[in-house]
Coordinates of C-alpha atoms and ligand atoms in Angstrom, one line a residue:
M1 CA -13.2 36.9 17.3
C2 CA -9.7 36.6 16.5
G3 CA -6.9 35.6 18.1
I4 CA -2.8 35.6 17.9
V5 CA 0.0 33.4 19.2
G6 CA 3.7 33.6 18.9
Y7 CA 6.9 31.7 19.8
I8 CA 10.6 32.2 19.6
G9 CA 12.8 28.9 21.4
Q10 CA 13.8 25.2 21.3
N11 CA 10.5 23.8 22.3
P12 CA 8.0 22.0 19.6
S13 CA 6.5 25.2 18.1
K14 CA 3.9 23.3 16.4
K15 CA 2.6 22.2 20.0
I16 CA 3.0 25.4 21.7
L17 CA 1.2 27.4 18.8
L18 CA -1.5 24.8 18.9
D19 CA -2.1 24.8 22.3
G20 CA -2.2 28.5 22.7
L21 CA -4.7 28.8 19.8
K22 CA -7.0 26.3 21.7
E23 CA -7.0 28.7 24.7
L24 CA -8.3 31.3 22.2
E25 CA -10.8 29.0 20.7
Y26 CA -13.5 30.7 23.3
R27 CA -13.4 33.9 21.4
G28 CA -14.8 32.2 18.1
Y29 CA -13.4 31.8 14.9
D30 CA -14.1 30.5 11.4
S31 CA -10.4 29.8 10.2
A32 CA -7.0 28.9 11.8
G33 CA -3.0 29.2 10.7
I34 CA 0.3 28.7 11.5
A35 CA 3.5 29.7 9.8
V36 CA 7.0 28.0 11.4
L37 CA 10.4 29.3 10.2
E38 CA 12.9 27.0 11.0
G39 CA 16.2 27.8 9.5
D40 CA 15.2 28.8 6.2
D41 CA 12.5 26.5 5.9
F42 CA 8.8 28.1 5.9
S43 CA 6.1 25.7 6.9
I44 CA 2.6 26.9 6.6
Y45 CA -0.8 25.2 7.3
K46 CA -3.9 26.8 7.0
A47 CA -7.7 25.7 7.5
L48 CA -11.1 26.6 7.5
G49 CA -13.2 25.6 10.3
K50 CA -12.3 24.5 13.9
L51 CA -8.7 23.6 15.1
H52 CA -8.8 20.1 15.0
N53 CA -8.7 20.5 10.7
L54 CA -5.9 22.6 11.3
E55 CA -4.3 19.9 13.3
E56 CA -4.8 17.1 11.0
K57 CA -3.1 19.3 8.4
A58 CA -0.1 19.6 10.3
H59 CA -0.1 16.3 11.6
D60 CA 3.2 15.4 10.1
F61 CA 5.0 18.7 11.0
E62 CA 7.5 18.9 13.7
T63 CA 10.3 21.0 14.5
H64 CA 13.5 19.8 15.7
D65 CA 15.3 22.7 16.6
F66 CA 15.3 26.6 17.0
A67 CA 12.2 27.9 15.5
I68 CA 10.0 30.9 15.3
G69 CA 6.4 30.7 14.5
I70 CA 3.1 32.8 14.5
G71 CA -0.7 31.6 14.6
H72 CA -4.0 33.2 14.5
T73 CA -7.6 32.1 15.0
R74 CA -9.6 34.3 12.3
W75 CA -13.0 36.0 12.8
A76 CA -14.0 37.2 9.1
T77 CA -14.3 40.9 9.3
H78 CA -12.7 41.6 5.5
G79 CA -13.5 38.9 3.2
K80 CA -15.4 35.8 3.7
P81 CA -13.9 32.8 5.6
T82 CA -11.9 31.1 3.0
E83 CA -8.3 29.3 3.3
L84 CA -7.1 32.0 1.2
N85 CA -8.2 34.6 4.0
A86 CA -7.0 32.6 6.8
H87 CA -4.3 34.0 8.1
P88 CA -0.6 34.2 8.4
H89 CA -0.2 36.2 5.5
L90 CA 2.2 35.5 2.9
G91 CA 4.5 38.4 1.2
Q92 CA 7.6 37.0 -1.2
F93 CA 9.6 35.7 2.2
S94 CA 7.9 37.2 5.1
Y95 CA 4.2 36.2 7.0
V96 CA 1.9 38.5 9.0
V97 CA -0.6 37.8 11.6
H98 CA -3.2 40.3 12.8
N99 CA -6.1 40.9 14.7
G100 CA -8.0 44.5 14.4
I101 CA -8.5 46.4 11.5
I102 CA -6.1 48.6 8.8
E103 CA -8.6 51.7 7.9
N104 CA -6.6 52.8 5.2
Y105 CA -5.6 49.2 3.6
Q106 CA -7.5 50.4 0.1
E107 CA -5.1 53.0 -0.1
L108 CA -2.0 51.2 0.6
K109 CA -3.1 48.2 -1.7
S110 CA -3.7 50.8 -4.2
M111 CA -0.2 52.2 -4.4
L112 CA 1.3 48.6 -3.6
Q113 CA -0.4 47.2 -6.8
S114 CA 0.7 50.1 -8.9
K115 CA 4.3 48.6 -8.1
G116 CA 3.5 45.7 -9.3
V117 CA 2.7 43.6 -6.0
T118 CA -0.2 40.7 -6.6
F119 CA -2.7 40.4 -3.5
L120 CA -3.7 36.9 -3.1
S121 CA -6.8 37.2 -0.3
Q122 CA -9.5 39.8 0.3
T123 CA -8.5 40.7 3.4
D124 CA -6.8 44.1 4.9
T125 CA -4.0 42.4 6.9
E126 CA -2.5 41.5 3.4
V127 CA -1.2 44.7 2.8
I128 CA 1.2 44.7 6.1
V129 CA 3.4 42.0 4.9
H130 CA 3.6 43.4 1.0
L131 CA 4.2 47.3 2.7
F132 CA 6.9 45.6 4.9
E133 CA 8.9 44.0 2.1
H134 CA 8.2 47.3 -0.2
M135 CA 9.9 49.0 2.7
L136 CA 12.9 46.6 2.7
L137 CA 13.8 47.9 -0.7
T138 CA 14.7 51.4 0.7
H139 CA 15.5 50.5 4.4
K140 CA 17.7 47.7 4.4
E141 CA 17.3 46.7 8.0
P142 CA 13.9 44.6 8.7
S143 CA 13.5 46.5 11.9
E144 CA 13.6 49.8 10.2
A145 CA 11.4 48.3 7.5
F146 CA 9.1 47.2 9.9
A147 CA 8.8 50.6 12.0
R148 CA 8.2 52.4 8.8
T149 CA 5.3 50.2 7.8
I150 CA 4.0 50.6 11.0
E151 CA 4.1 54.5 10.8
Q152 CA 1.9 54.2 7.7
L153 CA -1.2 52.1 9.3
H154 CA -4.2 53.6 10.3
G155 CA -6.7 51.8 12.5
A156 CA -6.2 49.2 15.1
Y157 CA -3.8 46.4 15.0
A158 CA -1.9 43.9 17.0
T159 CA 0.3 42.2 14.7
L160 CA 3.2 39.1 14.1
L161 CA 5.8 39.4 11.4
I162 CA 8.5 36.9 10.6
T163 CA 10.8 36.8 7.7
K164 CA 13.5 35.0 6.0
Q165 CA 15.9 38.1 6.3
S166 CA 16.0 37.4 10.0
P167 CA 15.0 34.2 10.7
D168 CA 15.3 34.1 14.4
T169 CA 13.1 37.3 15.2
I170 CA 9.5 38.3 15.4
Y171 CA 8.4 41.4 14.8
F172 CA 5.6 43.2 16.7
A173 CA 3.3 46.0 17.1
K174 CA 0.1 46.9 18.8
H175 CA -2.2 49.8 18.6
G176 CA -6.1 49.1 19.8
S177 CA -5.7 45.5 19.8
P178 CA -4.4 43.8 23.0
M179 CA -1.1 41.7 22.7
I180 CA 1.1 40.2 25.3
L181 CA 4.5 39.4 25.3
A182 CA 5.7 36.7 27.6
K183 CA 8.8 35.0 28.7
N184 CA 9.8 32.3 31.5
A185 CA 13.0 31.3 32.9
T186 CA 14.8 29.6 29.9
H187 CA 17.0 31.7 28.4
G188 CA 16.1 32.9 24.7
E189 CA 12.3 31.5 24.8
Y190 CA 9.5 34.1 24.1
F191 CA 5.7 33.6 23.9
F192 CA 3.1 36.5 22.3
G193 CA -0.6 35.7 22.9
S194 CA -3.3 38.0 22.2
S195 CA -4.9 37.5 25.6
D196 CA -3.5 35.9 28.6
A197 CA -5.4 32.9 28.5
A198 CA -2.5 31.6 25.5
L199 CA 0.3 32.1 27.8
I200 CA -0.5 30.5 31.2
G201 CA 1.4 27.6 32.1
K202 CA 3.9 28.3 29.1
A203 CA 5.2 31.4 30.4
T204 CA 5.5 33.2 34.0
Q205 CA 6.4 36.6 33.0
A206 CA 4.0 39.1 31.1
Y207 CA 4.4 42.2 29.4
Y208 CA 1.1 43.9 28.6
L209 CA 1.9 45.9 25.4
E210 CA 0.8 49.4 25.5
D211 CA -1.1 51.2 22.1
G212 CA 2.1 52.3 20.1
D213 CA 4.5 49.6 21.3
Y214 CA 6.3 48.0 18.8
G215 CA 9.6 46.2 18.3
Y216 CA 11.5 42.9 18.0
V217 CA 12.4 40.0 19.8
S218 CA 15.0 37.3 19.1
P219 CA 17.1 34.9 21.6
Q220 CA 19.2 37.9 22.1
G221 CA 16.4 39.8 23.7
I222 CA 13.9 42.4 23.3
V223 CA 13.9 45.7 21.7
L224 CA 10.9 47.7 22.6
K225 CA 10.0 51.2 21.1
H226 CA 7.4 53.8 21.4
A227 CA 7.3 56.7 19.4
N228 CA 10.5 56.0 18.2
R229 CA 12.3 55.9 21.9
T230 CA 13.6 52.6 23.2
I231 CA 11.8 51.3 26.1
E232 CA 14.8 50.2 28.5
N233 CA 13.5 47.5 30.9
P234 CA 10.0 47.0 30.4
A235 CA 8.3 45.9 33.3
F236 CA 7.2 42.5 33.0
T237 CA 4.6 41.2 35.5
T238 CA 4.0 37.7 37.0
L239 CA 1.4 36.0 35.1
P240 CA -1.2 33.8 37.5
S241 CA -0.4 29.9 37.4
D242 CA -3.8 28.8 38.0
R243 CA -5.9 28.8 35.1
L244 CA -9.8 29.7 36.6
S245 CA -8.1 32.9 38.1
A246 CA -6.6 33.8 35.2
Q247 CA -9.5 33.7 33.5
K248 CA -10.8 35.9 36.0
E249 CA -7.7 38.0 34.9
G250 CA -7.5 39.4 38.5
F251 CA -11.1 40.5 38.8
R252 CA -13.5 39.1 41.9
Y253 CA -15.9 37.6 39.8
F254 CA -16.8 36.7 36.2
M255 CA -19.2 39.5 36.4
E256 CA -16.8 42.0 37.2
K257 CA -14.5 41.1 34.4
E258 CA -17.3 41.4 32.1
I259 CA -18.3 44.8 33.2
Y260 CA -14.7 46.1 32.8
E261 CA -14.2 44.2 29.5
Q262 CA -17.2 45.9 27.8
S263 CA -15.1 48.8 26.6
T264 CA -13.0 46.3 24.7
V265 CA -15.6 44.0 23.4
L266 CA -17.6 47.0 22.0
A267 CA -14.8 47.7 20.0
D268 CA -15.1 44.3 18.4
T269 CA -18.7 44.9 17.9
L270 CA -18.1 47.7 15.8
M271 CA -15.0 46.3 14.1
G272 CA -15.3 46.8 10.3
R273 CA -19.0 48.0 10.7
L274 CA -18.3 51.6 10.5
R275 CA -17.6 53.4 7.2
D276 CA -17.5 57.3 7.6
D277 CA -20.9 57.9 6.9
S278 CA -22.9 54.0 6.6
V279 CA -22.9 51.2 8.4
Y280 CA -21.8 47.6 7.3
F281 CA -22.8 44.6 7.5
E282 CA -21.5 42.1 5.6
E283 CA -23.8 39.2 7.0
L284 CA -26.8 41.0 5.3
A285 CA -25.8 41.3 2.0
G286 CA -28.4 40.0 -0.5
L287 CA -30.9 41.3 1.9
D288 CA -33.4 43.9 0.6
T289 CA -34.3 45.9 3.5
R290 CA -36.6 48.3 1.7
R291 CA -39.2 45.4 1.4
F292 CA -40.0 45.6 5.3
S293 CA -42.5 47.7 6.3
Q294 CA -42.4 47.1 10.1
I295 CA -40.1 45.2 12.5
K296 CA -41.0 42.4 15.1
L297 CA -38.3 42.1 17.5
V298 CA -38.7 39.1 20.3
A299 CA -36.3 38.0 22.8
C300 CA -36.1 36.9 26.7
G301 CA -34.9 38.6 29.8
T302 CA -32.2 41.1 29.3
S303 CA -32.1 40.5 25.5
Y304 CA -35.6 41.7 25.6
H305 CA -34.4 44.8 27.6
S306 CA -32.3 45.3 24.4
A307 CA -35.0 44.7 22.3
L308 CA -37.2 47.7 24.0
T309 CA -34.1 49.6 23.6
A310 CA -34.1 49.0 20.2
S311 CA -37.6 49.8 19.5
Y312 CA -37.0 53.5 20.3
L313 CA -33.9 53.8 17.9
F314 CA -35.9 51.8 14.9
E315 CA -38.9 54.3 14.9
R316 CA -36.6 57.3 15.8
L317 CA -33.8 56.5 13.6
A318 CA -35.2 54.1 10.5
K319 CA -38.5 55.2 10.6
I320 CA -39.7 52.0 10.4
H321 CA -43.0 50.8 12.6
T322 CA -41.7 48.6 15.6
T323 CA -43.2 46.4 18.1
V324 CA -41.4 44.3 20.7
E325 CA -42.6 40.9 22.3
V326 CA -41.6 38.5 25.1
A327 CA -40.7 35.2 23.4
S328 CA -42.8 33.3 25.8
E329 CA -46.3 35.2 25.2
L330 CA -45.6 35.6 21.7
R331 CA -45.4 31.8 21.3
Y332 CA -49.1 31.4 22.8
R333 CA -51.0 34.2 21.7
E334 CA -51.9 33.2 17.9
P335 CA -49.9 36.3 16.8
L336 CA -50.8 37.8 13.3
L337 CA -47.5 37.6 11.5
D338 CA -47.1 39.9 8.4
K339 CA -44.9 38.8 5.5
N340 CA -43.7 42.3 5.4
A341 CA -42.1 42.1 8.8
L342 CA -38.6 41.8 9.3
F343 CA -38.5 39.4 12.4
I344 CA -35.6 39.8 14.6
V345 CA -34.7 37.6 17.7
I346 CA -32.2 38.8 20.2
S347 CA -30.4 36.0 22.2
Q348 CA -27.1 36.0 24.1
S349 CA -26.9 32.5 23.8
G350 CA -29.1 31.6 20.8
E351 CA -30.5 28.5 22.6
T352 CA -33.1 29.9 24.5
A353 CA -36.3 27.7 24.1
D354 CA -39.1 30.3 24.0
T355 CA -37.2 32.7 21.7
L356 CA -36.2 29.6 19.5
E357 CA -39.7 28.4 19.1
T358 CA -40.8 32.1 18.2
L359 CA -37.9 31.8 14.9
K360 CA -39.7 28.6 14.0
M361 CA -43.1 30.2 14.0
A362 CA -41.9 33.0 12.1
K363 CA -39.9 30.7 9.8
A364 CA -43.0 28.9 9.2
A365 CA -45.3 31.6 8.5
G366 CA -42.5 32.8 5.6
L367 CA -41.6 36.0 7.4
T368 CA -37.7 37.0 6.8
T369 CA -35.8 36.1 10.0
L370 CA -32.8 38.0 11.5
V371 CA -30.8 36.5 14.7
V372 CA -28.7 39.3 16.7
C373 CA -26.7 36.5 18.5
N374 CA -23.5 36.0 20.5
V375 CA -22.8 32.2 19.8
D376 CA -21.9 31.1 16.2
N377 CA -23.4 27.7 15.1
S378 CA -26.1 28.1 17.9
S379 CA -29.5 27.0 17.3
M380 CA -31.1 30.2 16.3
V381 CA -27.9 31.5 14.1
R382 CA -28.1 28.1 12.4
L383 CA -31.7 28.5 11.9
A384 CA -32.4 32.1 11.0
D385 CA -32.6 33.8 7.3
Y386 CA -29.4 36.2 8.4
A387 CA -27.6 36.2 11.9
I388 CA -25.8 39.0 13.0
L389 CA -22.9 38.2 15.7
T390 CA -22.5 40.6 18.8
R391 CA -18.7 39.6 19.2
A392 CA -18.9 39.6 23.2
G393 CA -16.6 36.3 23.9
I394 CA -18.1 33.8 26.2
E395 CA -19.9 35.5 29.0
K396 CA -20.1 33.3 32.3
G397 CA -22.0 35.7 34.8
V398 CA -25.3 34.4 34.9
A399 CA -26.4 38.3 35.2
S400 CA -25.7 39.6 31.5
T401 CA -23.3 42.4 31.2
K402 CA -21.3 42.9 28.0
A403 CA -23.7 40.5 26.3
F404 CA -26.2 43.3 26.9
A405 CA -23.9 46.2 25.6
T406 CA -23.2 44.6 22.5
Q407 CA -26.7 44.0 21.6
V408 CA -27.5 47.4 22.0
T409 CA -24.8 48.4 20.1
V410 CA -25.5 46.2 17.1
L411 CA -29.0 47.2 17.2
W412 CA -28.4 50.8 17.4
M413 CA -25.9 50.3 14.2
L414 CA -28.7 47.9 12.5
S415 CA -31.5 51.0 13.1
L416 CA -28.6 53.4 11.3
F417 CA -28.4 50.2 8.7
L418 CA -31.9 50.5 7.9
S419 CA -32.3 54.5 8.0
A420 CA -32.1 57.1 5.3
L421 CA -30.5 59.6 7.6
P422 CA -29.2 62.9 5.7
K423 CA -25.2 62.2 5.4
E424 CA -24.2 65.0 8.5
R425 CA -26.6 63.3 10.9
M426 CA -24.9 59.7 9.9
Q427 CA -22.2 61.1 10.1
A428 CA -22.7 62.2 13.7
E429 CA -24.1 58.7 14.8
I430 CA -21.1 57.1 13.6
A431 CA -18.3 59.1 15.3
T432 CA -21.3 58.7 18.3
L433 CA -20.7 54.9 18.0
R434 CA -17.1 55.0 17.8
Q435 CA -16.7 56.6 21.5
L436 CA -18.5 53.6 22.7
P437 CA -15.2 51.9 24.0
E438 CA -14.0 54.9 25.8
T439 CA -17.6 55.6 27.2
T440 CA -17.6 52.1 29.0
K441 CA -14.5 52.1 30.4
V442 CA -14.9 51.6 34.1
S443 CA -12.7 54.3 36.3
D444 CA -11.3 54.0 39.7
T445 CA -13.1 56.9 41.3
L446 CA -16.5 55.7 39.9
H447 CA -16.1 52.2 41.1
E448 CA -14.7 53.1 44.3
K449 CA -17.6 55.5 44.8
L450 CA -20.1 52.8 44.2
K451 CA -18.3 50.3 46.4
R452 CA -19.2 53.1 49.2
L453 CA -22.6 53.8 48.1
S454 CA -23.6 50.0 47.9
K455 CA -23.8 49.9 51.8
R456 CA -26.7 52.2 51.9
Y457 CA -28.7 49.9 49.6
L458 CA -28.8 46.3 51.6
Y459 CA -32.5 47.0 53.3
G460 CA -35.4 48.9 52.5
H461 CA -38.5 47.1 51.2
G462 CA -37.9 47.8 47.4
F463 CA -36.4 49.5 44.7
F464 CA -37.6 51.5 41.9
F465 CA -35.6 52.2 38.9
I466 CA -37.2 54.8 36.8
G467 CA -36.6 56.8 33.5
R468 CA -38.5 58.1 30.2
D469 CA -37.7 57.0 26.6
L470 CA -34.6 54.7 26.0
F471 CA -33.8 55.1 30.0
Y472 CA -36.8 52.9 30.6
P473 CA -35.5 49.9 29.2
L474 CA -32.6 50.8 31.0
A475 CA -34.1 50.8 34.1
L476 CA -35.9 47.6 33.5
E477 CA -32.3 46.0 33.1
G478 CA -31.0 48.1 36.3
A479 CA -33.8 46.9 38.2
L480 CA -33.2 43.0 36.6
K481 CA -29.5 43.6 37.6
L482 CA -30.2 44.0 41.1
K483 CA -33.1 41.5 41.6
E484 CA -31.0 38.5 39.9
I485 CA -27.9 39.1 41.9
S486 CA -29.2 40.7 45.3
Y487 CA -32.7 39.0 45.5
L488 CA -33.9 42.4 46.9
H489 CA -37.2 43.2 45.4
A490 CA -36.8 45.7 42.3
E491 CA -38.7 47.2 39.6
G492 CA -38.2 49.2 36.3
Y493 CA -41.3 51.7 35.5
P494 CA -41.6 54.5 33.2
A495 CA -40.8 57.7 35.2
G496 CA -44.3 59.2 34.0
E497 CA -45.9 56.0 35.6
M498 CA -45.2 56.9 39.0
K499 CA -48.3 58.6 39.7
H500 CA -50.3 55.8 38.2
G501 CA -49.8 53.6 41.0
P502 CA -46.5 52.8 42.2
I503 CA -46.0 56.2 44.0
A504 CA -48.5 54.9 46.7
L505 CA -45.1 52.8 48.0
A506 CA -43.3 55.9 48.4
D507 CA -41.7 56.2 51.8
P508 CA -38.1 56.5 53.3
E509 CA -37.7 52.5 52.9
L510 CA -38.3 52.9 49.2
I511 CA -35.3 53.6 47.1
T512 CA -35.6 54.9 43.9
I513 CA -32.7 54.9 41.1
A514 CA -33.5 57.7 39.1
L515 CA -32.0 57.8 35.4
M516 CA -31.8 61.5 34.7
P517 CA -29.9 62.1 31.3
Q518 CA -29.6 65.7 30.1
T519 CA -30.0 65.0 26.4
L520 CA -33.5 63.3 27.0
L521 CA -36.5 64.4 28.5
Y522 CA -34.9 66.0 31.8
E523 CA -37.1 68.1 33.0
K524 CA -40.0 65.7 32.6
T525 CA -38.2 63.0 34.5
K526 CA -36.9 65.7 37.0
S527 CA -40.4 66.3 38.0
N528 CA -41.5 62.6 38.4
V529 CA -38.4 62.4 40.6
E530 CA -39.4 65.6 42.6
E531 CA -42.7 64.1 43.1
L532 CA -41.4 60.6 44.9
S533 CA -38.7 63.1 46.9
A534 CA -41.7 65.1 48.1
R535 CA -43.3 62.1 49.6
D536 CA -40.0 61.3 51.5
A537 CA -38.8 58.4 49.0
T538 CA -35.0 57.9 49.2
I539 CA -33.6 59.1 45.7
C540 CA -30.4 58.2 44.5
A541 CA -30.2 60.3 41.4
I542 CA -27.7 59.5 38.2
S543 CA -27.4 62.6 36.1
P544 CA -24.8 64.8 34.8
L545 CA -26.7 67.8 36.3
E546 CA -26.9 68.4 39.9
F547 CA -30.1 67.4 41.7
D548 CA -30.5 68.4 45.1
K549 CA -33.6 66.8 46.3
S550 CA -31.7 63.7 46.1
D551 CA -30.3 61.7 49.1
D552 CA -27.6 60.7 47.0
F553 CA -26.0 61.8 43.6
I554 CA -24.1 59.8 41.3
R555 CA -22.7 62.6 38.7
T556 CA -22.2 61.4 34.8
H557 CA -20.5 63.0 32.1
A558 CA -22.2 65.7 30.5
H559 CA -22.5 63.8 26.9
A560 CA -24.1 65.6 23.8
H561 CA -25.8 62.1 22.3
P562 CA -28.4 60.4 24.7
M563 CA -26.9 56.7 23.8
L564 CA -23.6 57.7 25.6
E565 CA -25.6 58.6 28.5
F566 CA -27.3 55.6 28.1
F567 CA -24.0 53.7 27.8
E568 CA -22.2 55.2 30.9
M569 CA -25.5 54.8 33.0
M570 CA -25.4 51.0 31.9
V571 CA -22.1 50.6 33.8
I572 CA -23.2 52.5 37.0
L573 CA -25.9 50.1 37.3
Q574 CA -24.1 46.8 36.6
L575 CA -21.5 47.9 39.1
L576 CA -24.1 49.2 41.7
A577 CA -26.0 45.7 41.4
M578 CA -22.5 44.0 41.5
E579 CA -21.2 45.6 44.7
I580 CA -24.7 45.6 46.5
S581 CA -24.7 41.7 45.9
I582 CA -21.2 41.2 47.0
R583 CA -22.1 43.0 50.6
L584 CA -24.8 40.6 50.9
G585 CA -22.6 37.7 50.8
N586 CA -24.1 36.5 47.5
D587 CA -22.8 34.4 44.7
V588 CA -22.6 37.0 41.8
D589 CA -21.8 34.6 39.1
M590 CA -24.2 32.0 40.2
P591 CA -27.1 33.3 41.7
R592 CA -29.8 31.2 43.3
N593 CA -32.7 29.8 40.7
L594 CA -31.5 31.0 37.6
A595 CA -29.3 29.5 34.7
K596 CA -27.4 31.2 31.9
S597 CA -28.9 29.4 29.5
V598 CA -33.0 28.7 29.3
T599 CA -33.7 25.5 26.8
V600 CA -36.8 24.6 28.6
E601 CA -39.9 26.8 28.2
Ligands
G6P1 C1 -31.5 33.8 30.9 C2 -30.3 34.4 31.4 C3 -30.6 36.0 31.3 C4 -30.9 35.9 29.6 C5 -32.2 35.3 29.1 C6 -32.2 35.4 27.7 O1 -32.9 34.0 31.7 O2 -30.2 34.2 32.8 O3 -29.2 36.2 31.5 O4 -31.0 37.3 29.7 O5 -31.8 34.0 29.7 O6 -31.0 34.4 27.5 P1 -30.4 34.6 26.0 O7 -29.4 33.6 25.5 O8 -31.8 34.4 25.0 O9 -29.9 36.1 25.6

C-alpha cells in the first residue's frame, strides 16, 4: 500500500526521503518517486519496482543547502503500475503525492480538461495538482488556493504538495488516510510520514493529523487548520526512539496492534474496488466470469475459515455452486477437478506448501486459478492466473487476525463481483461494505470488558464455540484463535450439531461461547444454547439481544446486516483469546509449536 514522506530542512533531502520510504516498504508497492525543490530547481526521480531502482536513478543527485522534498511508494489502484503513474505528479510548476482515493476525480478531471489542462497519467491523484494550479488563477496566495482545492476533493486522502510559487513550503491535508507531521530540536526542520515508522530516529515529536486537518509548513513554522479555523499550538507527542516498540505503536503485542489495525487496513482493502452499484477488481480484467459453473476454494488454517465463510456468500449472493477444501486433504485424495470450476486458493503468506501444491495441481489440470493473498510476489501470486491482494500490511502475530478480516472482505466483494444482484440489493451490499472500517474499531469499553471477563476463562475442561450459517466458520476461527495462543482446548461447532454428540460434555466446567446474531437464525441458535444452558454448561453469549440464560453476556450493536454482526463478533473473539493468553502468561505473538508461514507439508 502507498506510503508518503516529506522533508523541509538543511540536511541531505534525498537520503532522508529514501530512508523514510524504506521504512514504509513493508506495506507493499509497485513504484516509487521523489521530488525535491532546492531554490528554483526541481529534481524528480521515479522508478518502477523496488526502491533500489529509484536509488540508482537518483544516484548522482544531492542537495547542498535548504530544500523541500516529497516522496511516495505507490501501490496501483487507478491506472497500471507504470513510471508515468508513479507519484509525485507534476502540474506546471508544482508536484503532489497522495494516498487514498479521490472519488470525484473524473468530474474534476473533465472540468479541468475543458479548461485546456492536459493530463499525463491515469491516476486520480493528478487532479489535485492541476486543480491547485487552476485555483491559483483566482487565489494568488498558494495557501488559499490549496485550501480551496482540498474543499473540492471527495473521498479519502493524505496529500503533500510543493510548488515553485512558495519554494520553502510544504502544503498538507489529511482526510481518511493517515499522515503525521513531525519535528525535532533543530529549528526549522520538519518531516512528514504516512506512518511513524518513517519518522523514528529522525524526529522526536509527532503530531498525528486528524481527518479534516490541512495547512502548510515552512522554516517559519506550522500553520494548521481545521474547518477554516487555525489550530494554535497543536499537541505534539513524543515519538518512541526504539524501533521495535515503535513498530508495536504502543501496543503490548503485535497481535493487539493488528486487531486494532483492522479498521484501517479494511479501508485499504476496499479502496478503489467499490463503485456505487458494482464491485471492481482491476486485477480480474480479462477474466470471463460467466464461464464458471462452480467455485472451488482451498486453504489451510485461518485462511480455510475465510474460505468456509466465503462458501456461504458465493452460494447465497453469486448463486454459484461452491465447495471448500483443506489443502492437505485435497492434495492426496485424487480429486476430480472440473475445468468449469474457478479454483481459488486463499493464503496470507502465499507460501504455505500444501496450498501451493494444490494450486500447481489445478494449473496442471487446466483450471483457471485465482489466489487471494496478502503478499505480492509470493509464490502463489506468481503462479496463479489471477491474484487479488488483500492489502493487510505485514502481519507479525502468528495468530492471524487482520489477514482473516481482509480475506473475508475480499471474498465478500468477489461474491458480489460474480453476482447478478438487482441494483438496489447491490447498492445496499456496497453501502454495508463501506461500514466495515467503523464496525471493526475497538472501543475502550469493549476491550476493558473483555480484559475483565478473561479472568473467568482460564480453566475448565474445554471451550465450545458455536454458531450457525456464517457464524459457524466464525466459531471455528474463534476456537482456533483461543487454542493457538492460550493452549486451552477449544472446538468450533455448528450450533445445530451439539445434540449429536458434543452436548455429552456439557457441565459447569464446559464453557460455551455462543455467537447469537439477530439477523441470521437467532431463534434456532437460541434453542441450541438453551439446551446447553439446561445442562448447566457455562455460557458466554455474544449478541445484540439480551439473553438471560447465559452466565456472561457481551452485547453487540444491533446491525441490520449479518456481515456487520460477523465482523463485530470477530473482533470480540480475537480480543478475548488474546486477553486469556496474556493472563496465562503465554507468548501471544509467538505461541509454542506454531509458525507463521508453513512451507513444509
Ligand atoms: C499457519 C499459520 C496460520 C495460517 C496458516 C495458513 O498455520 O500459523 O495463521 O492461517 O498457516 O497460512 P496462509 O499463509 O496460507 O494463510
